[in-house]
Amino acid sequence: MPAKNLGVNRSALGHRVSYALRHPQRVPRHLFRATRDAWLRYRYPDHVAYYRAVMRSDTRTSPEAAVGSRSHERWLALGAMQFDYLLDHGLRPEHRMLEIGCGNLRAGWRFIGHLQPGHYYGVDISPEILAAAQDTLVREGLQGRRPTLTPVRDLTLRFLPDAHFDVVHAHSVFSHSPLPVIEECLAHVGRVMAPGGWFDFTFDRTEGVEHQVLREDFYYRTETLIALAEKHGLAARFMTDWEELPHGQSKIRITHREAAQTS
């Protein structure tokens, strides 16, 4: 994967024209997305409802493409990357894990197989992608691990118990979220995290102007998200070791502030 271009503003007209000239084969796909974006913006002013409709559209074509994988091989590789990273960071079978935006279990099926039965809880805003997640469970023969898969309307997590999850994980969720949606999650995730637990999330990073492409892709400065976490009493740190992996997004880890001060 090429190095991240952290200074470019992908929403700027000059960049879009230059990109189209360099990648003409991608223009039809972008035009489709732009047309769909205009219609869905009009129909669904609320961002979560908007992106739920995007997922519905993409899942009809391919559940694996809907979660950002252009081939089955890439789907497997990205899932393995997420799993191996958390395993190296101490994910243990007895941990209780919440995956926000679990999709069709690209990484989730590996987590489910590693964790003790009943210790995986996946949520997603898209009922269609959760149906595809059930297909993944069946294909991998993981029904006996008793995972929970639940559709959600927002990221308040209000139906989940206090201090329950040792590990919370959100891969390629905040990259599709405006700041109010991210803040909603950060305002509530600390409540469901167990003492000593952590929350890893990826995001599209920029070191230039924060911007978005259509209403689907959002680019943030690291300090913006760290400050947002600290506003809600959480400690946040940029995960430099994730940068060494072949993935286009960056990662931040959230912990309770007390845990960060004693570690």
PDB file of C-alpha atoms in Angstrom:
ATOM      1  CA  MET A   1       0.000   0.000   0.000  1.00  0.00           C
ATOM      2  CA  PRO A   2       1.393   3.455  -0.895  1.00  0.00           C
ATOM      3  CA  ALA A   3       2.409   5.870   1.851  1.00  0.00           C
ATOM      4  CA  LYS A   4      -0.370   8.047   3.225  1.00  0.00           C
ATOM      5  CA  ASN A   5      -0.670  11.462   1.615  1.00  0.00           C
ATOM      6  CA  LEU A   6      -1.370  13.445   4.765  1.00  0.00           C
ATOM      7  CA  GLY A   7      -1.354  16.921   3.288  1.00  0.00           C
ATOM      8  CA  VAL A   8      -3.793  16.608   0.410  1.00  0.00           C
ATOM      9  CA  ASN A   9      -7.341  17.959   0.526  1.00  0.00           C
ATOM     10  CA  ARG A  10      -9.316  15.319  -1.356  1.00  0.00           C
ATOM     11  CA  SER A  11     -12.380  17.554  -1.539  1.00  0.00           C
ATOM     12  CA  ALA A  12     -10.542  20.301  -3.477  1.00  0.00           C
ATOM     13  CA  LEU A  13     -11.521  20.647  -7.121  1.00  0.00           C
ATOM     14  CA  GLY A  14      -7.913  20.601  -8.296  1.00  0.00           C
ATOM     15  CA  HIS A  15      -7.232  17.320  -6.545  1.00  0.00           C
ATOM     16  CA  ARG A  16     -10.407  15.728  -7.885  1.00  0.00           C
ATOM     17  CA  VAL A  17      -9.586  16.715 -11.483  1.00  0.00           C
ATOM     18  CA  SER A  18      -5.990  15.527 -11.147  1.00  0.00           C
ATOM     19  CA  TYR A  19      -7.109  12.234  -9.585  1.00  0.00           C
ATOM     20  CA  ALA A  20      -9.633  11.646 -12.385  1.00  0.00           C
ATOM     21  CA  LEU A  21      -6.968  12.206 -15.029  1.00  0.00           C
ATOM     22  CA  ARG A  22      -4.605   9.778 -13.299  1.00  0.00           C
ATOM     23  CA  HIS A  23      -7.293   7.139 -12.619  1.00  0.00           C
ATOM     24  CA  PRO A  24      -9.917   7.385 -15.392  1.00  0.00           C
ATOM     25  CA  GLN A  25     -11.131   3.848 -14.679  1.00  0.00           C
ATOM     26  CA  ARG A  26     -12.418   5.016 -11.279  1.00  0.00           C
ATOM     27  CA  VAL A  27     -14.476   7.922 -12.623  1.00  0.00           C
ATOM     28  CA  PRO A  28     -17.687   5.918 -13.291  1.00  0.00           C
ATOM     29  CA  ARG A  29     -17.692   4.590  -9.723  1.00  0.00           C
ATOM     30  CA  HIS A  30     -17.194   8.084  -8.318  1.00  0.00           C
ATOM     31  CA  LEU A  31     -19.990   9.489 -10.481  1.00  0.00           C
ATOM     32  CA  PHE A  32     -22.297   6.770  -9.182  1.00  0.00           C
ATOM     33  CA  ARG A  33     -21.361   7.601  -5.595  1.00  0.00           C
ATOM     34  CA  ALA A  34     -21.827  11.339  -6.190  1.00  0.00           C
ATOM     35  CA  THR A  35     -25.286  10.806  -7.703  1.00  0.00           C
ATOM     36  CA  ARG A  36     -26.300   8.489  -4.878  1.00  0.00           C
ATOM     37  CA  ASP A  37     -24.905  10.929  -2.337  1.00  0.00           C
ATOM     38  CA  ALA A  38     -27.025  13.781  -3.697  1.00  0.00           C
ATOM     39  CA  TRP A  39     -30.199  11.697  -3.560  1.00  0.00           C
ATOM     40  CA  LEU A  40     -29.544  10.246  -0.104  1.00  0.00           C
ATOM     41  CA  ARG A  41     -28.589  13.648   1.351  1.00  0.00           C
ATOM     42  CA  TYR A  42     -31.971  14.910   0.253  1.00  0.00           C
ATOM     43  CA  ARG A  43     -33.850  11.873   1.538  1.00  0.00           C
ATOM     44  CA  TYR A  44     -31.956  11.336   4.824  1.00  0.00           C
ATOM     45  CA  PRO A  45     -30.728  14.556   6.490  1.00  0.00           C
ATOM     46  CA  ASP A  46     -29.639  12.548   9.555  1.00  0.00           C
ATOM     47  CA  HIS A  47     -26.150  11.130   8.974  1.00  0.00           C
ATOM     48  CA  VAL A  48     -26.737   7.716  10.537  1.00  0.00           C
ATOM     49  CA  ALA A  49     -29.860   7.194   8.432  1.00  0.00           C
ATOM     50  CA  TYR A  50     -27.909   8.389   5.397  1.00  0.00           C
ATOM     51  CA  TYR A  51     -25.043   5.961   5.944  1.00  0.00           C
ATOM     52  CA  ARG A  52     -27.430   3.121   6.735  1.00  0.00           C
ATOM     53  CA  ALA A  53     -28.864   3.676   3.253  1.00  0.00           C
ATOM     54  CA  VAL A  54     -25.344   3.677   1.767  1.00  0.00           C
ATOM     55  CA  MET A  55     -24.670   0.325   3.432  1.00  0.00           C
ATOM     56  CA  ARG A  56     -27.973  -1.053   2.197  1.00  0.00           C
ATOM     57  CA  SER A  57     -27.018  -0.111  -1.354  1.00  0.00           C
ATOM     58  CA  ASP A  58     -23.459  -1.458  -1.126  1.00  0.00           C
ATOM     59  CA  THR A  59     -24.443  -4.685   0.631  1.00  0.00           C
ATOM     60  CA  ARG A  60     -26.849  -5.545  -2.180  1.00  0.00           C
ATOM     61  CA  THR A  61     -23.858  -5.535  -4.530  1.00  0.00           C
ATOM     62  CA  SER A  62     -21.319  -7.224  -2.235  1.00  0.00           C
ATOM     63  CA  PRO A  63     -21.144  -7.449   1.576  1.00  0.00           C
ATOM     64  CA  GLU A  64     -17.357  -7.646   1.411  1.00  0.00           C
ATOM     65  CA  ALA A  65     -17.135  -4.526  -0.765  1.00  0.00           C
ATOM     66  CA  ALA A  66     -19.614  -2.790   1.562  1.00  0.00           C
ATOM     67  CA  VAL A  67     -17.068  -3.020   4.398  1.00  0.00           C
ATOM     68  CA  GLY A  68     -14.274  -1.749   2.157  1.00  0.00           C
ATOM     69  CA  SER A  69     -12.712  -4.909   0.719  1.00  0.00           C
ATOM     70  CA  ARG A  70     -12.372  -5.093  -3.055  1.00  0.00           C
ATOM     71  CA  SER A  71     -11.688  -8.832  -3.076  1.00  0.00           C
ATOM     72  CA  HIS A  72     -12.185 -11.823  -0.794  1.00  0.00           C
ATOM     73  CA  GLU A  73      -8.418 -12.071  -0.383  1.00  0.00           C
ATOM     74  CA  ARG A  74      -8.265  -8.454   0.821  1.00  0.00           C
ATOM     75  CA  TRP A  75     -11.247  -9.082   3.111  1.00  0.00           C
ATOM     76  CA  LEU A  76      -9.353 -11.960   4.716  1.00  0.00           C
ATOM     77  CA  ALA A  77      -6.093 -10.005   4.943  1.00  0.00           C
ATOM     78  CA  LEU A  78      -7.665  -6.933   6.598  1.00  0.00           C
ATOM     79  CA  GLY A  79      -9.513  -9.103   9.092  1.00  0.00           C
ATOM     80  CA  ALA A  80      -6.325 -10.972   9.956  1.00  0.00           C
ATOM     81  CA  MET A  81      -4.459  -7.665  10.369  1.00  0.00           C
ATOM     82  CA  GLN A  82      -6.971  -6.397  12.917  1.00  0.00           C
ATOM     83  CA  PHE A  83      -7.035  -9.708  14.788  1.00  0.00           C
ATOM     84  CA  ASP A  84      -3.255 -10.113  14.932  1.00  0.00           C
ATOM     85  CA  TYR A  85      -2.824  -6.530  16.135  1.00  0.00           C
ATOM     86  CA  LEU A  86      -5.180  -6.970  19.087  1.00  0.00           C
ATOM     87  CA  LEU A  87      -3.715 -10.375  19.851  1.00  0.00           C
ATOM     88  CA  ASP A  88      -0.250  -8.783  20.034  1.00  0.00           C
ATOM     89  CA  HIS A  89      -1.714  -6.140  22.350  1.00  0.00           C
ATOM     90  CA  GLY A  90      -3.032  -8.651  24.838  1.00  0.00           C
ATOM     91  CA  LEU A  91      -6.487  -9.748  23.696  1.00  0.00           C
ATOM     92  CA  ARG A  92      -7.232 -12.833  25.799  1.00  0.00           C
ATOM     93  CA  PRO A  93      -9.976 -15.473  25.495  1.00  0.00           C
ATOM     94  CA  GLU A  94     -11.581 -14.378  28.769  1.00  0.00           C
ATOM     95  CA  HIS A  95     -11.949 -10.767  27.627  1.00  0.00           C
ATOM     96  CA  ARG A  96     -15.384  -9.417  26.771  1.00  0.00           C
ATOM     97  CA  MET A  97     -15.325  -7.560  23.488  1.00  0.00           C
ATOM     98  CA  LEU A  98     -17.643  -5.009  21.899  1.00  0.00           C
ATOM     99  CA  GLU A  99     -17.146  -4.373  18.192  1.00  0.00           C
ATOM    100  CA  ILE A 100     -18.788  -1.167  16.971  1.00  0.00           C
ATOM    101  CA  GLY A 101     -19.519  -1.388  13.253  1.00  0.00           C
ATOM    102  CA  CYS A 102     -18.880  -5.125  13.127  1.00  0.00           C
ATOM    103  CA  GLY A 103     -20.007  -5.339   9.501  1.00  0.00           C
ATOM    104  CA  ASN A 104     -20.084  -8.843   8.061  1.00  0.00           C
ATOM    105  CA  LEU A 105     -17.467  -9.976  10.616  1.00  0.00           C
ATOM    106  CA  ARG A 106     -14.371  -9.353   8.495  1.00  0.00           C
ATOM    107  CA  ALA A 107     -12.330  -9.478  11.707  1.00  0.00           C
ATOM    108  CA  GLY A 108     -15.190 -10.497  13.978  1.00  0.00           C
ATOM    109  CA  TRP A 109     -15.239 -14.165  13.030  1.00  0.00           C
ATOM    110  CA  ARG A 110     -11.626 -14.429  14.174  1.00  0.00           C
ATOM    111  CA  PHE A 111     -12.401 -12.628  17.444  1.00  0.00           C
ATOM    112  CA  ILE A 112     -15.393 -14.913  18.023  1.00  0.00           C
ATOM    113  CA  GLY A 113     -13.265 -18.010  17.531  1.00  0.00           C
ATOM    114  CA  HIS A 114     -10.616 -16.708  19.943  1.00  0.00           C
ATOM    115  CA  LEU A 115     -12.869 -15.472  22.737  1.00  0.00           C
ATOM    116  CA  GLN A 116     -14.782 -17.629  25.175  1.00  0.00           C
ATOM    117  CA  PRO A 117     -18.369 -18.412  24.106  1.00  0.00           C
ATOM    118  CA  GLY A 118     -20.691 -15.469  24.641  1.00  0.00           C
ATOM    119  CA  HIS A 119     -17.872 -12.933  25.009  1.00  0.00           C
ATOM    120  CA  TYR A 120     -18.262 -11.197  21.637  1.00  0.00           C
ATOM    121  CA  TYR A 121     -20.877  -8.480  21.091  1.00  0.00           C
ATOM    122  CA  GLY A 122     -21.139  -6.866  17.667  1.00  0.00           C
ATOM    123  CA  VAL A 123     -23.289  -3.845  16.780  1.00  0.00           C
ATOM    124  CA  ASP A 124     -23.915  -2.150  13.460  1.00  0.00           C
ATOM    125  CA  ILE A 125     -26.322   0.451  12.057  1.00  0.00           C
ATOM    126  CA  SER A 126     -27.050  -1.754   9.019  1.00  0.00           C
ATOM    127  CA  PRO A 127     -29.484  -4.684   9.369  1.00  0.00           C
ATOM    128  CA  GLU A 128     -28.441  -5.872   5.903  1.00  0.00           C
ATOM    129  CA  ILE A 129     -24.764  -6.188   6.816  1.00  0.00           C
ATOM    130  CA  LEU A 130     -25.714  -8.009  10.038  1.00  0.00           C
ATOM    131  CA  ALA A 131     -27.616 -10.549   7.926  1.00  0.00           C
ATOM    132  CA  ALA A 132     -24.386 -11.032   5.986  1.00  0.00           C
ATOM    133  CA  ALA A 133     -22.584 -11.421   9.324  1.00  0.00           C
ATOM    134  CA  GLN A 134     -24.909 -14.321  10.139  1.00  0.00           C
ATOM    135  CA  ASP A 135     -23.852 -15.921   6.851  1.00  0.00           C
ATOM    136  CA  THR A 136     -20.213 -15.555   7.919  1.00  0.00           C
ATOM    137  CA  LEU A 137     -20.967 -17.251  11.241  1.00  0.00           C
ATOM    138  CA  VAL A 138     -22.580 -20.176   9.457  1.00  0.00           C
ATOM    139  CA  ARG A 139     -19.772 -20.447   6.908  1.00  0.00           C
ATOM    140  CA  GLU A 140     -17.140 -20.540   9.669  1.00  0.00           C
ATOM    141  CA  GLY A 141     -19.158 -22.884  11.895  1.00  0.00           C
ATOM    142  CA  LEU A 142     -19.140 -20.495  14.855  1.00  0.00           C
ATOM    143  CA  GLN A 143     -22.738 -20.786  16.024  1.00  0.00           C
ATOM    144  CA  GLY A 144     -21.620 -22.576  19.188  1.00  0.00           C
ATOM    145  CA  ARG A 145     -19.541 -19.561  20.246  1.00  0.00           C
ATOM    146  CA  ARG A 146     -22.836 -17.732  20.922  1.00  0.00           C
ATOM    147  CA  PRO A 147     -21.903 -14.231  19.703  1.00  0.00           C
ATOM    148  CA  THR A 148     -24.430 -11.412  19.922  1.00  0.00           C
ATOM    149  CA  LEU A 149     -25.143  -9.314  16.818  1.00  0.00           C
ATOM    150  CA  THR A 150     -27.389  -6.287  17.329  1.00  0.00           C
ATOM    151  CA  PRO A 151     -28.577  -3.447  15.060  1.00  0.00           C
ATOM    152  CA  VAL A 152     -28.349   0.045  16.583  1.00  0.00           C
ATOM    153  CA  ARG A 153     -29.875   3.434  15.782  1.00  0.00           C
ATOM    154  CA  ASP A 154     -27.033   5.498  17.251  1.00  0.00           C
ATOM    155  CA  LEU A 155     -23.774   5.198  19.210  1.00  0.00           C
ATOM    156  CA  THR A 156     -25.037   6.037  22.685  1.00  0.00           C
ATOM    157  CA  LEU A 157     -24.690   2.348  23.662  1.00  0.00           C
ATOM    158  CA  ARG A 158     -27.390   3.021  26.246  1.00  0.00           C
ATOM    159  CA  PHE A 159     -28.732  -0.554  26.264  1.00  0.00           C
ATOM    160  CA  LEU A 160     -25.362  -2.062  27.218  1.00  0.00           C
ATOM    161  CA  PRO A 161     -24.238  -2.683  30.828  1.00  0.00           C
ATOM    162  CA  ASP A 162     -21.805  -0.521  32.772  1.00  0.00           C
ATOM    163  CA  ALA A 163     -18.106  -1.467  32.961  1.00  0.00           C
ATOM    164  CA  HIS A 164     -18.665  -4.678  31.007  1.00  0.00           C
ATOM    165  CA  PHE A 165     -16.278  -4.730  28.035  1.00  0.00           C
ATOM    166  CA  ASP A 166     -12.535  -5.202  28.324  1.00  0.00           C
ATOM    167  CA  VAL A 167     -11.962  -4.371  24.665  1.00  0.00           C
ATOM    168  CA  VAL A 168     -13.995  -2.086  22.407  1.00  0.00           C
ATOM    169  CA  HIS A 169     -13.079  -1.994  18.735  1.00  0.00           C
ATOM    170  CA  ALA A 170     -14.239   0.186  15.834  1.00  0.00           C
ATOM    171  CA  HIS A 171     -12.477  -0.328  12.528  1.00  0.00           C
ATOM    172  CA  SER A 172     -13.305   2.039   9.658  1.00  0.00           C
ATOM    173  CA  VAL A 173     -16.278   3.566  11.494  1.00  0.00           C
ATOM    174  CA  PHE A 174     -15.058   7.062  12.363  1.00  0.00           C
ATOM    175  CA  SER A 175     -13.646   7.361   8.829  1.00  0.00           C
ATOM    176  CA  HIS A 176     -17.300   7.567   7.726  1.00  0.00           C
ATOM    177  CA  SER A 177     -18.555   9.724  10.605  1.00  0.00           C
ATOM    178  CA  PRO A 178     -18.919  13.485  11.157  1.00  0.00           C
ATOM    179  CA  LEU A 179     -17.678  14.866  14.467  1.00  0.00           C
ATOM    180  CA  PRO A 180     -21.096  14.878  16.223  1.00  0.00           C
ATOM    181  CA  VAL A 181     -21.405  11.109  15.668  1.00  0.00           C
ATOM    182  CA  ILE A 182     -17.851  10.515  16.902  1.00  0.00           C
ATOM    183  CA  GLU A 183     -18.471  12.680  19.953  1.00  0.00           C
ATOM    184  CA  GLU A 184     -21.670  10.778  20.716  1.00  0.00           C
ATOM    185  CA  CYS A 185     -19.648   7.577  20.869  1.00  0.00           C
ATOM    186  CA  LEU A 186     -16.827   9.069  22.938  1.00  0.00           C
ATOM    187  CA  ALA A 187     -19.330  10.586  25.369  1.00  0.00           C
ATOM    188  CA  HIS A 188     -20.727   7.140  26.190  1.00  0.00           C
ATOM    189  CA  VAL A 189     -18.092   4.493  25.495  1.00  0.00           C
ATOM    190  CA  GLY A 190     -16.294   5.060  28.794  1.00  0.00           C
ATOM    191  CA  ARG A 191     -19.368   3.906  30.690  1.00  0.00           C
ATOM    192  CA  VAL A 192     -19.347   0.439  29.104  1.00  0.00           C
ATOM    193  CA  MET A 193     -15.556  -0.078  29.360  1.00  0.00           C
ATOM    194  CA  ALA A 194     -14.342  -2.229  32.225  1.00  0.00           C
ATOM    195  CA  PRO A 195     -11.567  -0.924  34.492  1.00  0.00           C
ATOM    196  CA  GLY A 196      -8.311  -1.409  32.620  1.00  0.00           C
ATOM    197  CA  GLY A 197     -10.138  -1.799  29.312  1.00  0.00           C
ATOM    198  CA  TRP A 198      -9.372  -0.029  26.072  1.00  0.00           C
ATOM    199  CA  PHE A 199     -11.105   1.226  22.938  1.00  0.00           C
ATOM    200  CA  ASP A 200      -9.268   1.136  19.608  1.00  0.00           C
ATOM    201  CA  PHE A 201     -10.609   3.003  16.605  1.00  0.00           C
ATOM    202  CA  THR A 202      -9.225   3.798  13.183  1.00  0.00           C
ATOM    203  CA  PHE A 203      -9.690   7.055  11.298  1.00  0.00           C
ATOM    204  CA  ASP A 204      -8.620   8.723   8.063  1.00  0.00           C
ATOM    205  CA  ARG A 205      -5.816  11.062   9.099  1.00  0.00           C
ATOM    206  CA  THR A 206      -4.808  14.385   7.620  1.00  0.00           C
ATOM    207  CA  GLU A 207      -2.145  16.832   8.683  1.00  0.00           C
ATOM    208  CA  GLY A 208      -3.716  19.547   6.558  1.00  0.00           C
ATOM    209  CA  VAL A 209      -7.246  20.908   6.403  1.00  0.00           C
ATOM    210  CA  GLU A 210      -9.898  18.603   7.846  1.00  0.00           C
ATOM    211  CA  HIS A 211     -12.346  17.729   5.111  1.00  0.00           C
ATOM    212  CA  GLN A 212     -14.802  15.201   3.767  1.00  0.00           C
ATOM    213  CA  VAL A 213     -15.452  13.555   0.400  1.00  0.00           C
ATOM    214  CA  LEU A 214     -19.160  13.444  -0.340  1.00  0.00           C
ATOM    215  CA  ARG A 215     -20.852  12.485   2.926  1.00  0.00           C
ATOM    216  CA  GLU A 216     -19.062   9.152   3.089  1.00  0.00           C
ATOM    217  CA  ASP A 217     -15.397   9.809   3.940  1.00  0.00           C
ATOM    218  CA  PHE A 218     -14.080  12.129   6.645  1.00  0.00           C
ATOM    219  CA  TYR A 219     -10.458  13.170   7.294  1.00  0.00           C
ATOM    220  CA  TYR A 220      -9.383  14.410  10.736  1.00  0.00           C
ATOM    221  CA  ARG A 221      -6.259  15.668  12.431  1.00  0.00           C
ATOM    222  CA  THR A 222      -5.055  13.441  15.258  1.00  0.00           C
ATOM    223  CA  GLU A 223      -5.171  16.263  17.800  1.00  0.00           C
ATOM    224  CA  THR A 224      -8.848  16.916  17.040  1.00  0.00           C
ATOM    225  CA  LEU A 225      -9.882  13.398  18.045  1.00  0.00           C
ATOM    226  CA  ILE A 226      -7.552  13.248  21.046  1.00  0.00           C
ATOM    227  CA  ALA A 227      -8.982  16.536  22.349  1.00  0.00           C
ATOM    228  CA  LEU A 228     -12.511  15.227  21.829  1.00  0.00           C
ATOM    229  CA  ALA A 229     -11.739  12.136  23.911  1.00  0.00           C
ATOM    230  CA  GLU A 230     -10.156  14.226  26.665  1.00  0.00           C
ATOM    231  CA  LYS A 231     -13.225  16.465  26.731  1.00  0.00           C
ATOM    232  CA  HIS A 232     -15.180  13.421  27.908  1.00  0.00           C
ATOM    233  CA  GLY A 233     -12.713  12.387  30.593  1.00  0.00           C
ATOM    234  CA  LEU A 234     -10.834   9.790  28.538  1.00  0.00           C
ATOM    235  CA  ALA A 235      -7.140   9.391  27.780  1.00  0.00           C
ATOM    236  CA  ALA A 236      -6.125   8.945  24.140  1.00  0.00           C
ATOM    237  CA  ARG A 237      -2.892   8.077  22.395  1.00  0.00           C
ATOM    238  CA  PHE A 238      -1.859   7.676  18.785  1.00  0.00           C
ATOM    239  CA  MET A 239      -0.806   4.094  18.028  1.00  0.00           C
ATOM    240  CA  THR A 240       2.483   4.430  16.161  1.00  0.00           C
ATOM    241  CA  ASP A 241       2.956   0.673  15.741  1.00  0.00           C
ATOM    242  CA  TRP A 242      -0.251   0.469  13.668  1.00  0.00           C
ATOM    243  CA  GLU A 243       1.381   2.895  11.205  1.00  0.00           C
ATOM    244  CA  GLU A 244       3.889   0.190  10.314  1.00  0.00           C
ATOM    245  CA  LEU A 245       1.139  -2.032   8.899  1.00  0.00           C
ATOM    246  CA  PRO A 246      -0.124  -1.898   5.284  1.00  0.00           C
ATOM    247  CA  HIS A 247      -3.330  -0.021   6.015  1.00  0.00           C
ATOM    248  CA  GLY A 248      -4.433   3.417   4.874  1.00  0.00           C
ATOM    249  CA  GLN A 249      -6.030   4.511   8.150  1.00  0.00           C
ATOM    250  CA  SER A 250      -4.473   5.458  11.486  1.00  0.00           C
ATOM    251  CA  LYS A 251      -5.396   4.255  14.959  1.00  0.00           C
ATOM    252  CA  ILE A 252      -6.043   5.856  18.361  1.00  0.00           C
ATOM    253  CA  ARG A 253      -6.429   3.990  21.652  1.00  0.00           C
ATOM    254  CA  ILE A 254      -8.811   5.258  24.334  1.00  0.00           C
ATOM    255  CA  THR A 255      -8.571   4.310  28.019  1.00  0.00           C
ATOM    256  CA  HIS A 256      -9.990   5.606  31.272  1.00  0.00           C
ATOM    257  CA  ARG A 257      -7.886   8.552  32.406  1.00  0.00           C
ATOM    258  CA  GLU A 258      -7.100   6.915  35.765  1.00  0.00           C
ATOM    259  CA  ALA A 259      -5.727   3.816  34.032  1.00  0.00           C
ATOM    260  CA  ALA A 260      -3.495   5.932  31.797  1.00  0.00           C
ATOM    261  CA  GLN A 261      -2.098   7.800  34.831  1.00  0.00           C
ATOM    262  CA  THR A 262      -1.145   4.582  36.636  1.00  0.00           C
ATOM    263  CA  SER A 263       0.319   2.713  33.645  1.00  0.00           C
TER     264      SER A 263
END
